[in-house]
Amino acid sequence: SVMEYLLINHPVDCPVCDQAGECHLQDYAYQYGRAESRFLEAKIKAPKKDIGEHVLLYSDRCIMCTRCVRFTREVTGTGELMVEGRGSTEQIDVFPGLALDNELASNVIDLCPVGALLDKDFLFQQRVWFLTKTPSIDGITSSGDNIYVEHNEGTVHRIKPRINDDVNGWWITDEVRYGWHFVHSENRLRMPLLRGEDEFDEMHAGDAWSQALASANRTLSQAVSNGTSTAIMISPMLTCEDAYLLGTWIRSIDPKATFAVGPVPFHGEDKTFPGGFTMRAEKAPNARGVRRVLNALGGTPPLEADAFIKALDSESFGAVVLCGNYPSDWVSVEIKDAAMKTPFVLIDTLPNVLTHAAEVVLPSATWMEKSGTFENVDGRLQGFLRAVDPVDYCKTESQLAIDLLASLESGGSSSFDLEMVRSQISSLEGLSGFAADINDPHEEDHVESDMVYVDL
C-alpha cells in the first residue's frame, strides 16, 4: 500500500498544520487510506528548518515528491534546493550558505502537496476553510498576474496565484504575494481632511464627507471663475473606471481641464526566468489603461508625469487634483515643490508630505477594496472583483467621483455600477470594444462534495 508507506513517518500534525483542509495527502488518506496503521516501530524524527525569508520547512511532513527541487532548477534556474541523504533519512535542504532567496521563491509553498513548506507570513493565522477566495489582478506591478485574494471577516490573510496560461501560468512573484500589507496599514487615511480645520471624528463622518466634497468642488470652481485652468493627475494605480469617472467629474467643472498620468515607478529591468515567467520592472498595474481612457475622454493624449510637474511648477493652473493610491510614499521633491504653488485636492490612501498642504484630502480605497479593470503591460484588459470593503469611511475613487458630481449638481448620489460605467466607456470614440475586450475571471470548477445527502 503506497498510502501506508507515505504515512509511516508522517506525523499526525493535521490539527496544528496550516495545510489542513487543502492537503493532498489528507485527501488521499481519506479516500484510499487505511483507518489504522500497521506500523509499530518508532517514527523517524526530522528537524524544522528555516530555509528562506518567507519559507519554513517541516521536514518530518515531507513526502519527498521533490517538486520544490525541480522548481528551483527548471523554473527559476537558481537551484537553491537539493535532496540530502538516502533512503528513509533523505531530506530536502538548501545548499550550505545558500538560502532559498529568489523572486519566485514562495511558489514552492503552493507546489508542496503537504504541510512541509509553509508560509511564515500565514503561519497559524487562519484555517483555510474559513477563507473566502476572491479573483483579482496584481495591483502592484504591470504584469497583470491573476491572483486570489483570500480573506475572512474583512481582513486579507494571503494572496495565492490564479492559473492563467496566457498571463502568469501558475506563478506569482514574492513582491505580489507579500506587497499587499499596506491595505491594512494603521496609517491609512480614514476620514476627509480640510485645510486649517480640526480633524473630524467618527461621530460626524456624514458631515465630514459633505463638507469635503463641497470644498473640493469649490476649490476647482473658484479657479475656473478666476479665469484659470484646472488639471487632474490620475494615478496609474487606479482602474480604468476610476479614471473615466474622475475625468468626467473635472470636465463637468472645467470642460478644458488638463489630464495627466501620475508617476509610473520602475525598479530595475524586466527579468525573464528559465521557465518562461517574466517579472516586470514597471511597478504600476494600469498606466496603459489610464492613458487609453483619458485619451478617449479628452480627445488628446494626457500629459506624462514629468510634463505635468513642469506645468504645475510654472503655475499654469489655478487648481489641480492629485491622485495617489501607491503602496508606498510616491511624492518626490519635484512634485512636492510644484504642488505647493497651487491649491490642490488630494485623493490618496496613505499620509505623506502633501496631506496637510492640500485644500481637501479625500481618503480612497486600494485595489482590493474595489471592482474594476486593469490593462497590463501586454495591453490585456482584465477585470477583477472587490475582495473586502473599504476600510472605515474610505470610498473608492469611482464612488468619490459619483459623489462629487452629485454634490456639484445638488442631487442625490448613486452607487457605483461597474457594468454601467464600462458601457459608458465603450461609448467613447476609440473605445467601442472596451467592455467586450475585458477578460473577467471565470468561476471555479464546481467541487463535488464527498458528503452523502439523504432526502428526509
Tab-separated table of C-alpha atoms in Angstrom:
chain	number	residue	atom	x	y	z
A	1	SER	CA	0.000	0.000	0.000
A	2	VAL	CA	1.581	3.247	-1.188
A	3	MET	CA	-0.513	5.253	1.255
A	4	GLU	CA	0.829	3.239	4.176
A	5	TYR	CA	4.408	3.887	3.090
A	6	LEU	CA	3.736	7.619	2.782
A	7	LEU	CA	2.228	7.712	6.257
A	8	ILE	CA	4.848	5.559	8.029
A	9	ASN	CA	6.915	8.508	9.258
A	10	HIS	CA	4.367	11.244	8.703
A	11	PRO	CA	3.368	12.925	11.998
A	12	VAL	CA	-0.265	13.349	12.980
A	13	ASP	CA	0.003	17.149	12.757
A	14	CYS	CA	-3.289	17.846	10.972
A	15	PRO	CA	-4.828	19.671	13.973
A	16	VAL	CA	-1.961	22.201	14.004
A	17	CYS	CA	-0.863	22.143	10.349
A	18	ASP	CA	-1.590	25.139	8.107
A	19	GLN	CA	-2.068	22.802	5.141
A	20	ALA	CA	-5.025	21.032	6.756
A	21	GLY	CA	-8.061	21.486	4.571
A	22	GLU	CA	-6.064	21.796	1.340
A	23	CYS	CA	-3.629	18.900	1.816
A	24	HIS	CA	-3.477	16.296	-0.972
A	25	LEU	CA	-2.107	13.626	1.371
A	26	GLN	CA	-5.007	14.258	3.723
A	27	ASP	CA	-7.454	13.888	0.831
A	28	TYR	CA	-5.853	10.685	-0.470
A	29	ALA	CA	-5.662	9.178	3.013
A	30	TYR	CA	-9.355	9.889	3.487
A	31	GLN	CA	-10.307	8.416	0.107
A	32	TYR	CA	-7.942	5.440	-0.149
A	33	GLY	CA	-6.037	5.028	3.129
A	34	ARG	CA	-6.493	2.635	5.986
A	35	ALA	CA	-8.128	3.749	9.205
A	36	GLU	CA	-5.430	2.024	11.268
A	37	SER	CA	-1.677	1.868	10.884
A	38	ARG	CA	0.184	-1.463	10.949
A	39	PHE	CA	3.492	0.305	11.556
A	40	LEU	CA	4.621	-0.403	15.130
A	41	GLU	CA	8.202	0.866	15.012
A	42	ALA	CA	9.300	4.350	16.100
A	43	LYS	CA	8.875	7.113	13.550
A	44	ILE	CA	11.962	8.872	12.194
A	45	LYS	CA	12.173	12.392	13.538
A	46	ALA	CA	13.252	15.185	11.191
A	47	PRO	CA	14.009	18.832	12.026
A	48	LYS	CA	12.168	22.033	11.226
A	49	LYS	CA	14.295	24.311	9.037
A	50	ASP	CA	14.251	27.995	8.207
A	51	ILE	CA	15.286	27.892	4.562
A	52	GLY	CA	14.464	31.396	3.341
A	53	GLU	CA	12.986	34.796	4.073
A	54	HIS	CA	9.398	33.607	3.721
A	55	VAL	CA	9.566	29.797	3.872
A	56	LEU	CA	9.757	27.240	6.670
A	57	LEU	CA	10.454	23.540	6.012
A	58	TYR	CA	8.899	20.963	8.331
A	59	SER	CA	10.997	18.020	7.184
A	60	ASP	CA	9.047	15.343	9.062
A	61	ARG	CA	5.931	16.129	6.994
A	62	CYS	CA	7.760	15.912	3.656
A	63	ILE	CA	6.841	13.023	1.324
A	64	MET	CA	9.889	13.633	-0.926
A	65	CYS	CA	7.930	14.432	-4.070
A	66	THR	CA	10.847	16.799	-4.981
A	67	ARG	CA	8.555	19.310	-6.705
A	68	CYS	CA	10.307	22.171	-4.902
A	69	VAL	CA	13.736	20.974	-6.047
A	70	ARG	CA	12.549	20.798	-9.645
A	71	PHE	CA	11.024	24.260	-9.350
A	72	THR	CA	14.296	25.905	-8.314
A	73	ARG	CA	16.138	24.103	-11.111
A	74	GLU	CA	13.672	24.292	-14.001
A	75	VAL	CA	11.574	27.404	-13.360
A	76	THR	CA	13.851	29.866	-11.549
A	77	GLY	CA	17.202	28.335	-12.543
A	78	THR	CA	18.619	29.270	-9.143
A	79	GLY	CA	18.983	25.727	-7.775
A	80	GLU	CA	18.959	26.513	-4.056
A	81	LEU	CA	17.197	23.276	-3.028
A	82	MET	CA	18.555	19.719	-3.112
A	83	VAL	CA	17.846	16.212	-1.796
A	84	GLU	CA	20.251	15.357	1.010
A	85	GLY	CA	20.772	11.810	2.320
A	86	ARG	CA	19.391	8.486	1.107
A	87	GLY	CA	16.592	6.064	1.830
A	88	SER	CA	14.327	6.758	4.778
A	89	THR	CA	16.621	9.509	6.077
A	90	GLU	CA	16.707	11.644	2.929
A	91	GLN	CA	15.538	15.261	3.315
A	92	ILE	CA	15.027	18.413	1.320
A	93	ASP	CA	17.611	21.038	2.213
A	94	VAL	CA	19.366	24.141	0.914
A	95	PHE	CA	22.956	24.081	-0.231
A	96	PRO	CA	25.322	25.281	2.541
A	97	GLY	CA	25.322	29.050	2.759
A	98	LEU	CA	22.668	29.420	0.051
A	99	ALA	CA	19.176	30.387	1.297
A	100	LEU	CA	16.011	29.978	-0.775
A	101	ASP	CA	16.135	33.566	-1.970
A	102	ASN	CA	14.829	34.338	-5.452
A	103	GLU	CA	11.977	36.499	-6.709
A	104	LEU	CA	9.660	33.489	-7.164
A	105	ALA	CA	10.785	31.523	-4.101
A	106	SER	CA	7.451	31.308	-2.264
A	107	ASN	CA	5.767	29.444	-5.114
A	108	VAL	CA	7.234	26.298	-3.549
A	109	ILE	CA	4.673	26.759	-0.774
A	110	ASP	CA	1.874	26.345	-3.330
A	111	LEU	CA	3.652	23.433	-5.017
A	112	CYS	CA	4.045	21.424	-1.824
A	113	PRO	CA	1.209	18.860	-1.630
A	114	VAL	CA	1.563	18.538	2.152
A	115	GLY	CA	2.394	20.854	5.049
A	116	ALA	CA	6.162	20.613	4.673
A	117	LEU	CA	6.812	24.012	3.083
A	118	LEU	CA	4.890	26.708	4.905
A	119	ASP	CA	4.476	30.463	4.600
A	120	LYS	CA	5.935	32.366	7.566
A	121	ASP	CA	3.539	35.218	6.857
A	122	PHE	CA	0.471	32.971	7.077
A	123	LEU	CA	1.717	30.616	9.806
A	124	PHE	CA	-1.034	29.840	12.360
A	125	GLN	CA	-3.115	32.791	11.125
A	126	GLN	CA	-6.302	31.177	9.858
A	127	ARG	CA	-7.891	27.846	8.989
A	128	VAL	CA	-8.178	27.688	5.219
A	129	TRP	CA	-11.817	26.607	5.233
A	130	PHE	CA	-12.753	29.951	6.803
A	131	LEU	CA	-11.190	31.902	3.933
A	132	THR	CA	-13.140	33.360	1.016
A	133	LYS	CA	-11.273	33.395	-2.304
A	134	THR	CA	-11.971	36.443	-4.479
A	135	PRO	CA	-10.467	36.536	-8.003
A	136	SER	CA	-8.322	39.594	-8.511
A	137	ILE	CA	-5.398	41.011	-10.511
A	138	ASP	CA	-1.925	42.023	-9.361
A	139	GLY	CA	-2.387	45.635	-8.247
A	140	ILE	CA	1.283	46.354	-7.631
A	141	THR	CA	3.106	45.743	-10.928
A	142	SER	CA	2.286	45.927	-14.636
A	143	SER	CA	2.352	42.149	-15.089
A	144	GLY	CA	-1.390	41.667	-14.644
A	145	ASP	CA	-0.801	38.388	-12.791
A	146	ASN	CA	-4.029	36.595	-11.915
A	147	ILE	CA	-4.408	36.091	-8.179
A	148	TYR	CA	-6.839	35.082	-5.484
A	149	VAL	CA	-7.274	37.406	-2.525
A	150	GLU	CA	-8.085	35.136	0.426
A	151	HIS	CA	-9.833	36.898	3.267
A	152	ASN	CA	-12.131	36.424	6.232
A	153	GLU	CA	-14.347	38.928	8.067
A	154	GLY	CA	-12.942	41.895	6.176
A	155	THR	CA	-9.283	41.009	6.732
A	156	VAL	CA	-6.967	39.789	3.967
A	157	HIS	CA	-4.783	36.899	5.089
A	158	ARG	CA	-2.886	35.814	1.993
A	159	ILE	CA	-2.504	36.053	-1.771
A	160	LYS	CA	-2.379	32.958	-3.974
A	161	PRO	CA	-1.749	32.645	-7.726
A	162	ARG	CA	-4.738	32.041	-10.001
A	163	ILE	CA	-3.856	29.918	-13.015
A	164	ASN	CA	-3.923	31.727	-16.356
A	165	ASP	CA	-1.858	30.217	-19.164
A	166	ASP	CA	-1.973	33.470	-21.133
A	167	VAL	CA	-0.519	35.656	-18.380
A	168	ASN	CA	1.287	34.201	-15.370
A	169	GLY	CA	0.788	30.449	-15.687
A	170	TRP	CA	0.884	29.043	-12.162
A	171	TRP	CA	3.259	31.561	-10.549
A	172	ILE	CA	3.394	34.980	-8.920
A	173	THR	CA	6.385	36.905	-7.579
A	174	ASP	CA	7.043	37.287	-3.869
A	175	GLU	CA	6.649	41.025	-4.456
A	176	VAL	CA	2.995	40.485	-5.378
A	177	ARG	CA	2.432	37.785	-2.766
A	178	TYR	CA	3.591	39.946	0.151
A	179	GLY	CA	3.231	43.504	-1.135
A	180	TRP	CA	-0.396	43.938	-0.079
A	181	HIS	CA	0.061	44.652	3.638
A	182	PHE	CA	-0.349	48.413	3.172
A	183	VAL	CA	-4.057	47.659	2.643
A	184	HIS	CA	-4.364	47.072	6.397
A	185	SER	CA	-1.823	49.683	7.445
A	186	GLU	CA	-2.564	51.508	10.680
A	187	ASN	CA	-1.578	54.722	8.875
A	188	ARG	CA	-4.356	54.540	6.278
A	189	LEU	CA	-6.236	57.785	5.699
A	190	ARG	CA	-9.706	57.067	7.028
A	191	MET	CA	-11.547	60.418	7.213
A	192	PRO	CA	-11.617	63.515	4.969
A	193	LEU	CA	-9.384	66.402	5.965
A	194	LEU	CA	-9.943	70.133	5.375
A	195	ARG	CA	-7.006	72.528	5.459
A	196	GLY	CA	-6.998	74.679	8.584
A	197	GLU	CA	-9.803	72.645	10.187
A	198	ASP	CA	-9.639	70.201	13.083
A	199	GLU	CA	-9.766	66.535	12.180
A	200	PHE	CA	-13.292	65.130	12.042
A	201	ASP	CA	-14.295	62.433	14.494
A	202	GLU	CA	-16.230	59.322	13.573
A	203	MET	CA	-19.431	60.691	15.093
A	204	HIS	CA	-19.584	63.309	12.330
A	205	ALA	CA	-18.499	61.242	9.333
A	206	GLY	CA	-21.539	62.288	7.300
A	207	ASP	CA	-20.847	65.990	7.839
A	208	ALA	CA	-17.165	65.425	7.130
A	209	TRP	CA	-17.867	63.946	3.722
A	210	SER	CA	-20.472	66.527	2.714
A	211	GLN	CA	-18.140	69.397	3.663
A	212	ALA	CA	-15.136	67.755	1.980
A	213	LEU	CA	-16.988	67.111	-1.279
A	214	ALA	CA	-18.350	70.664	-1.361
A	215	SER	CA	-14.894	72.091	-0.619
A	216	ALA	CA	-13.270	70.033	-3.393
A	217	ASN	CA	-15.810	71.275	-5.921
A	218	ARG	CA	-15.445	74.831	-4.636
A	219	THR	CA	-11.637	74.751	-4.973
A	220	LEU	CA	-11.887	73.874	-8.670
A	221	SER	CA	-14.886	76.113	-9.407
A	222	GLN	CA	-13.142	79.160	-7.952
A	223	ALA	CA	-10.161	78.560	-10.232
A	224	VAL	CA	-12.471	78.464	-13.265
A	225	SER	CA	-14.301	81.612	-12.053
A	226	ASN	CA	-10.937	83.373	-11.796
A	227	GLY	CA	-10.222	82.574	-15.429
A	228	THR	CA	-7.528	79.982	-14.744
A	229	SER	CA	-7.414	76.389	-15.899
A	230	THR	CA	-7.524	73.195	-13.841
A	231	ALA	CA	-5.913	69.770	-14.160
A	232	ILE	CA	-6.121	66.284	-12.718
A	233	MET	CA	-3.237	63.834	-12.348
A	234	ILE	CA	-4.672	60.328	-12.249
A	235	SER	CA	-2.514	57.654	-10.690
A	236	PRO	CA	-1.566	54.536	-12.713
A	237	MET	CA	-2.630	52.570	-9.632
A	238	LEU	CA	-6.295	53.385	-10.356
A	239	THR	CA	-8.714	51.408	-12.517
A	240	CYS	CA	-9.996	52.388	-15.959
A	241	GLU	CA	-13.390	53.078	-14.385
A	242	ASP	CA	-11.828	55.370	-11.762
A	243	ALA	CA	-10.041	57.330	-14.488
A	244	TYR	CA	-13.215	57.710	-16.558
A	245	LEU	CA	-15.399	58.920	-13.686
A	246	LEU	CA	-12.798	61.282	-12.226
A	247	GLY	CA	-12.168	62.723	-15.693
A	248	THR	CA	-15.905	63.143	-16.266
A	249	TRP	CA	-16.239	64.942	-12.922
A	250	ILE	CA	-13.490	67.514	-13.501
A	251	ARG	CA	-14.593	68.144	-17.106
A	252	SER	CA	-18.080	68.945	-15.754
A	253	ILE	CA	-16.462	71.822	-13.819
A	254	ASP	CA	-13.860	72.797	-16.414
A	255	PRO	CA	-14.513	71.492	-19.953
A	256	LYS	CA	-10.891	72.283	-20.844
A	257	ALA	CA	-9.308	70.661	-17.793
A	258	THR	CA	-5.916	69.068	-18.473
A	259	PHE	CA	-5.466	65.329	-17.976
A	260	ALA	CA	-2.219	63.789	-16.769
A	261	VAL	CA	-0.979	60.345	-15.749
A	262	GLY	CA	0.759	60.077	-12.380
A	263	PRO	CA	4.366	58.910	-11.939
A	264	VAL	CA	4.958	55.334	-13.104
A	265	PRO	CA	7.570	53.708	-10.810
A	266	PHE	CA	10.276	51.488	-12.351
A	267	HIS	CA	12.678	49.309	-10.376
A	268	GLY	CA	15.484	47.674	-12.318
A	269	GLU	CA	14.694	45.882	-15.587
A	270	ASP	CA	12.324	43.147	-16.698
A	271	LYS	CA	13.665	39.716	-15.749
A	272	THR	CA	12.700	36.505	-17.518
A	273	PHE	CA	13.397	33.209	-15.727
A	274	PRO	CA	14.413	29.965	-17.478
A	275	GLY	CA	10.882	28.617	-17.000
A	276	GLY	CA	9.458	31.495	-19.068
A	277	PHE	CA	7.958	33.655	-16.301
A	278	THR	CA	8.750	37.376	-16.588
A	279	MET	CA	8.971	39.732	-13.610
A	280	ARG	CA	8.144	43.292	-14.638
A	281	ALA	CA	10.189	46.348	-13.671
A	282	GLU	CA	7.165	48.640	-14.078
A	283	LYS	CA	5.503	48.888	-10.668
A	284	ALA	CA	2.055	50.169	-11.608
A	285	PRO	CA	-0.871	47.990	-12.730
A	286	ASN	CA	-2.767	50.297	-15.083
A	287	ALA	CA	-0.690	53.066	-16.680
A	288	ARG	CA	-1.839	51.953	-20.147
A	289	GLY	CA	-5.492	51.732	-19.156
A	290	VAL	CA	-5.472	55.202	-17.599
A	291	ARG	CA	-3.777	56.656	-20.702
A	292	ARG	CA	-6.259	54.945	-23.005
A	293	VAL	CA	-9.335	56.187	-21.141
A	294	LEU	CA	-8.045	59.738	-20.661
A	295	ASN	CA	-7.020	59.943	-24.309
A	296	ALA	CA	-10.520	58.931	-25.425
A	297	LEU	CA	-12.220	61.175	-22.864
A	298	GLY	CA	-10.116	64.254	-23.551
A	299	GLY	CA	-9.513	63.838	-27.272
A	300	THR	CA	-5.735	64.255	-26.868
A	301	PRO	CA	-3.056	62.154	-25.152
A	302	PRO	CA	-2.739	63.002	-21.438
A	303	LEU	CA	0.422	64.631	-20.135
A	304	GLU	CA	3.042	62.330	-18.686
A	305	ALA	CA	4.100	62.987	-15.094
A	306	ASP	CA	7.283	64.955	-15.909
A	307	ALA	CA	5.476	67.324	-18.300
A	308	PHE	CA	2.664	67.812	-15.805
A	309	ILE	CA	5.079	68.616	-12.970
A	310	LYS	CA	6.806	71.232	-15.154
A	311	ALA	CA	3.450	72.832	-15.975
A	312	LEU	CA	2.456	72.743	-12.313
A	313	ASP	CA	5.797	74.243	-11.292
A	314	SER	CA	5.302	77.142	-13.699
A	315	GLU	CA	1.939	77.874	-12.028
A	316	SER	CA	-0.017	77.169	-15.197
A	317	PHE	CA	-3.087	76.026	-13.260
A	318	GLY	CA	-5.442	77.700	-10.817
A	319	ALA	CA	-6.226	74.426	-9.022
A	320	VAL	CA	-5.393	70.750	-9.524
A	321	VAL	CA	-6.422	67.307	-8.311
A	322	LEU	CA	-3.678	64.839	-7.389
A	323	CYS	CA	-4.364	61.106	-7.052
A	324	GLY	CA	-2.009	58.792	-5.173
A	325	ASN	CA	-3.026	55.288	-4.059
A	326	TYR	CA	0.537	53.978	-4.281
A	327	PRO	CA	1.624	51.242	-1.828
A	328	SER	CA	4.422	53.469	-0.501
A	329	ASP	CA	5.473	57.134	-0.458
A	330	TRP	CA	5.191	58.445	-4.017
A	331	VAL	CA	5.790	62.183	-3.526
A	332	SER	CA	9.145	63.250	-4.952
A	333	VAL	CA	10.808	66.557	-4.122
A	334	GLU	CA	9.799	67.872	-7.573
A	335	ILE	CA	6.127	67.016	-7.053
A	336	LYS	CA	6.137	68.486	-3.548
A	337	ASP	CA	7.738	71.788	-4.601
A	338	ALA	CA	5.442	72.162	-7.622
A	339	ALA	CA	2.259	71.281	-5.719
A	340	MET	CA	2.904	73.848	-3.001
A	341	LYS	CA	2.493	76.668	-5.569
A	342	THR	CA	-1.109	75.780	-6.468
A	343	PRO	CA	-4.277	74.961	-4.461
A	344	PHE	CA	-4.857	71.238	-4.811
A	345	VAL	CA	-7.237	68.454	-3.836
A	346	LEU	CA	-5.549	65.197	-2.771
A	347	ILE	CA	-7.139	61.772	-3.239
A	348	ASP	CA	-4.943	59.201	-1.510
A	349	THR	CA	-4.709	56.185	0.790
A	350	LEU	CA	-1.584	56.820	2.902
A	351	PRO	CA	-0.368	60.052	4.521
A	352	ASN	CA	2.594	61.922	3.015
A	353	VAL	CA	4.091	65.423	2.870
A	354	LEU	CA	1.147	66.664	0.785
A	355	THR	CA	-1.550	65.559	3.221
A	356	HIS	CA	-1.651	68.701	5.378
A	357	ALA	CA	-0.874	71.058	2.488
A	358	ALA	CA	-3.936	70.082	0.466
A	359	GLU	CA	-7.103	72.156	0.477
A	360	VAL	CA	-9.036	68.909	0.863
A	361	VAL	CA	-7.933	65.298	1.397
A	362	LEU	CA	-10.342	62.585	0.257
A	363	PRO	CA	-9.407	59.114	1.598
A	364	SER	CA	-9.713	56.469	-1.089
A	365	ALA	CA	-9.661	52.676	-1.361
A	366	THR	CA	-6.986	50.232	-2.513
A	367	TRP	CA	-7.497	47.851	-5.408
A	368	MET	CA	-8.558	45.005	-3.087
A	369	GLU	CA	-11.419	47.193	-1.908
A	370	LYS	CA	-12.921	47.858	-5.336
A	371	SER	CA	-14.015	46.222	-8.580
A	372	GLY	CA	-12.662	47.387	-11.893
A	373	THR	CA	-10.355	46.845	-14.851
A	374	PHE	CA	-6.579	46.949	-15.295
A	375	GLU	CA	-4.633	46.887	-18.564
A	376	ASN	CA	-1.344	45.058	-18.188
A	377	VAL	CA	1.976	45.541	-19.954
A	378	ASP	CA	0.812	43.421	-22.910
A	379	GLY	CA	-2.343	45.505	-23.434
A	380	ARG	CA	-4.619	42.836	-21.945
A	381	LEU	CA	-7.720	44.240	-20.211
A	382	GLN	CA	-8.566	42.202	-17.109
A	383	GLY	CA	-11.464	42.651	-14.725
A	384	PHE	CA	-11.361	41.909	-11.024
A	385	LEU	CA	-13.767	41.905	-8.089
A	386	ARG	CA	-13.860	43.620	-4.714
A	387	ALA	CA	-12.456	41.346	-2.011
A	388	VAL	CA	-13.064	43.395	1.151
A	389	ASP	CA	-14.993	46.570	1.912
A	390	PRO	CA	-13.077	49.879	2.067
A	391	VAL	CA	-11.594	50.499	5.491
A	392	ASP	CA	-13.674	52.648	7.853
A	393	TYR	CA	-15.001	55.719	5.987
A	394	CYS	CA	-12.921	55.488	2.821
A	395	LYS	CA	-14.513	55.391	-0.624
A	396	THR	CA	-13.350	54.097	-3.974
A	397	GLU	CA	-12.246	56.743	-6.465
A	398	SER	CA	-15.202	55.826	-8.676
A	399	GLN	CA	-17.648	56.389	-5.838
A	400	LEU	CA	-15.848	59.613	-4.925
A	401	ALA	CA	-16.324	60.910	-8.471
A	402	ILE	CA	-20.020	59.975	-8.410
A	403	ASP	CA	-20.473	61.735	-5.044
A	404	LEU	CA	-18.550	64.810	-6.243
A	405	LEU	CA	-20.792	65.060	-9.296
A	406	ALA	CA	-23.885	64.698	-7.113
A	407	SER	CA	-22.615	67.401	-4.729
A	408	LEU	CA	-21.884	69.681	-7.667
A	409	GLU	CA	-25.358	69.242	-9.112
A	410	SER	CA	-27.104	69.284	-5.696
A	411	GLY	CA	-28.684	65.958	-6.498
A	412	GLY	CA	-28.836	62.562	-4.868
A	413	SER	CA	-25.808	60.300	-5.191
A	414	SER	CA	-25.966	56.767	-6.594
A	415	SER	CA	-23.823	53.699	-6.058
A	416	PHE	CA	-21.060	52.718	-8.448
A	417	ASP	CA	-22.316	50.259	-11.101
A	418	LEU	CA	-19.391	48.502	-12.773
A	419	GLU	CA	-21.215	47.285	-15.866
A	420	MET	CA	-22.912	50.620	-16.467
A	421	VAL	CA	-19.599	52.506	-16.290
A	422	ARG	CA	-17.957	50.014	-18.651
A	423	SER	CA	-20.824	50.590	-21.068
A	424	GLN	CA	-20.305	54.357	-20.831
A	425	ILE	CA	-16.573	53.946	-21.510
A	426	SER	CA	-17.395	51.829	-24.574
A	427	SER	CA	-19.407	54.759	-25.977
A	428	LEU	CA	-16.242	56.874	-26.220
A	429	GLU	CA	-14.622	57.205	-29.617
A	430	GLY	CA	-11.799	54.699	-29.898
A	431	LEU	CA	-13.067	52.544	-27.028
A	432	SER	CA	-16.080	50.933	-28.675
A	433	GLY	CA	-14.852	47.441	-27.817
A	434	PHE	CA	-13.779	48.230	-24.267
A	435	ALA	CA	-16.379	46.168	-22.409
A	436	ALA	CA	-16.215	43.255	-24.853
A	437	ASP	CA	-12.404	43.095	-24.639
A	438	ILE	CA	-12.270	42.713	-20.858
A	439	ASN	CA	-11.166	39.310	-19.599
A	440	ASP	CA	-13.284	38.782	-16.497
A	441	PRO	CA	-12.465	35.949	-14.063
A	442	HIS	CA	-14.226	32.665	-14.677
A	443	GLU	CA	-15.986	30.830	-11.907
A	444	GLU	CA	-14.065	27.940	-10.390
A	445	ASP	CA	-14.964	24.441	-11.445
A	446	HIS	CA	-17.635	23.030	-9.174
A	447	VAL	CA	-16.128	20.837	-6.447
A	448	GLU	CA	-18.098	17.671	-5.844
A	449	SER	CA	-18.626	17.006	-2.163
A	450	ASP	CA	-17.957	13.539	-0.758
A	451	MET	CA	-20.757	14.093	1.735
A	452	VAL	CA	-23.790	11.875	1.124
A	453	TYR	CA	-27.101	13.726	1.326
A	454	VAL	CA	-30.376	11.945	2.039
A	455	ASP	CA	-33.788	13.472	1.367
A	456	LEU	CA	-35.882	13.495	4.524
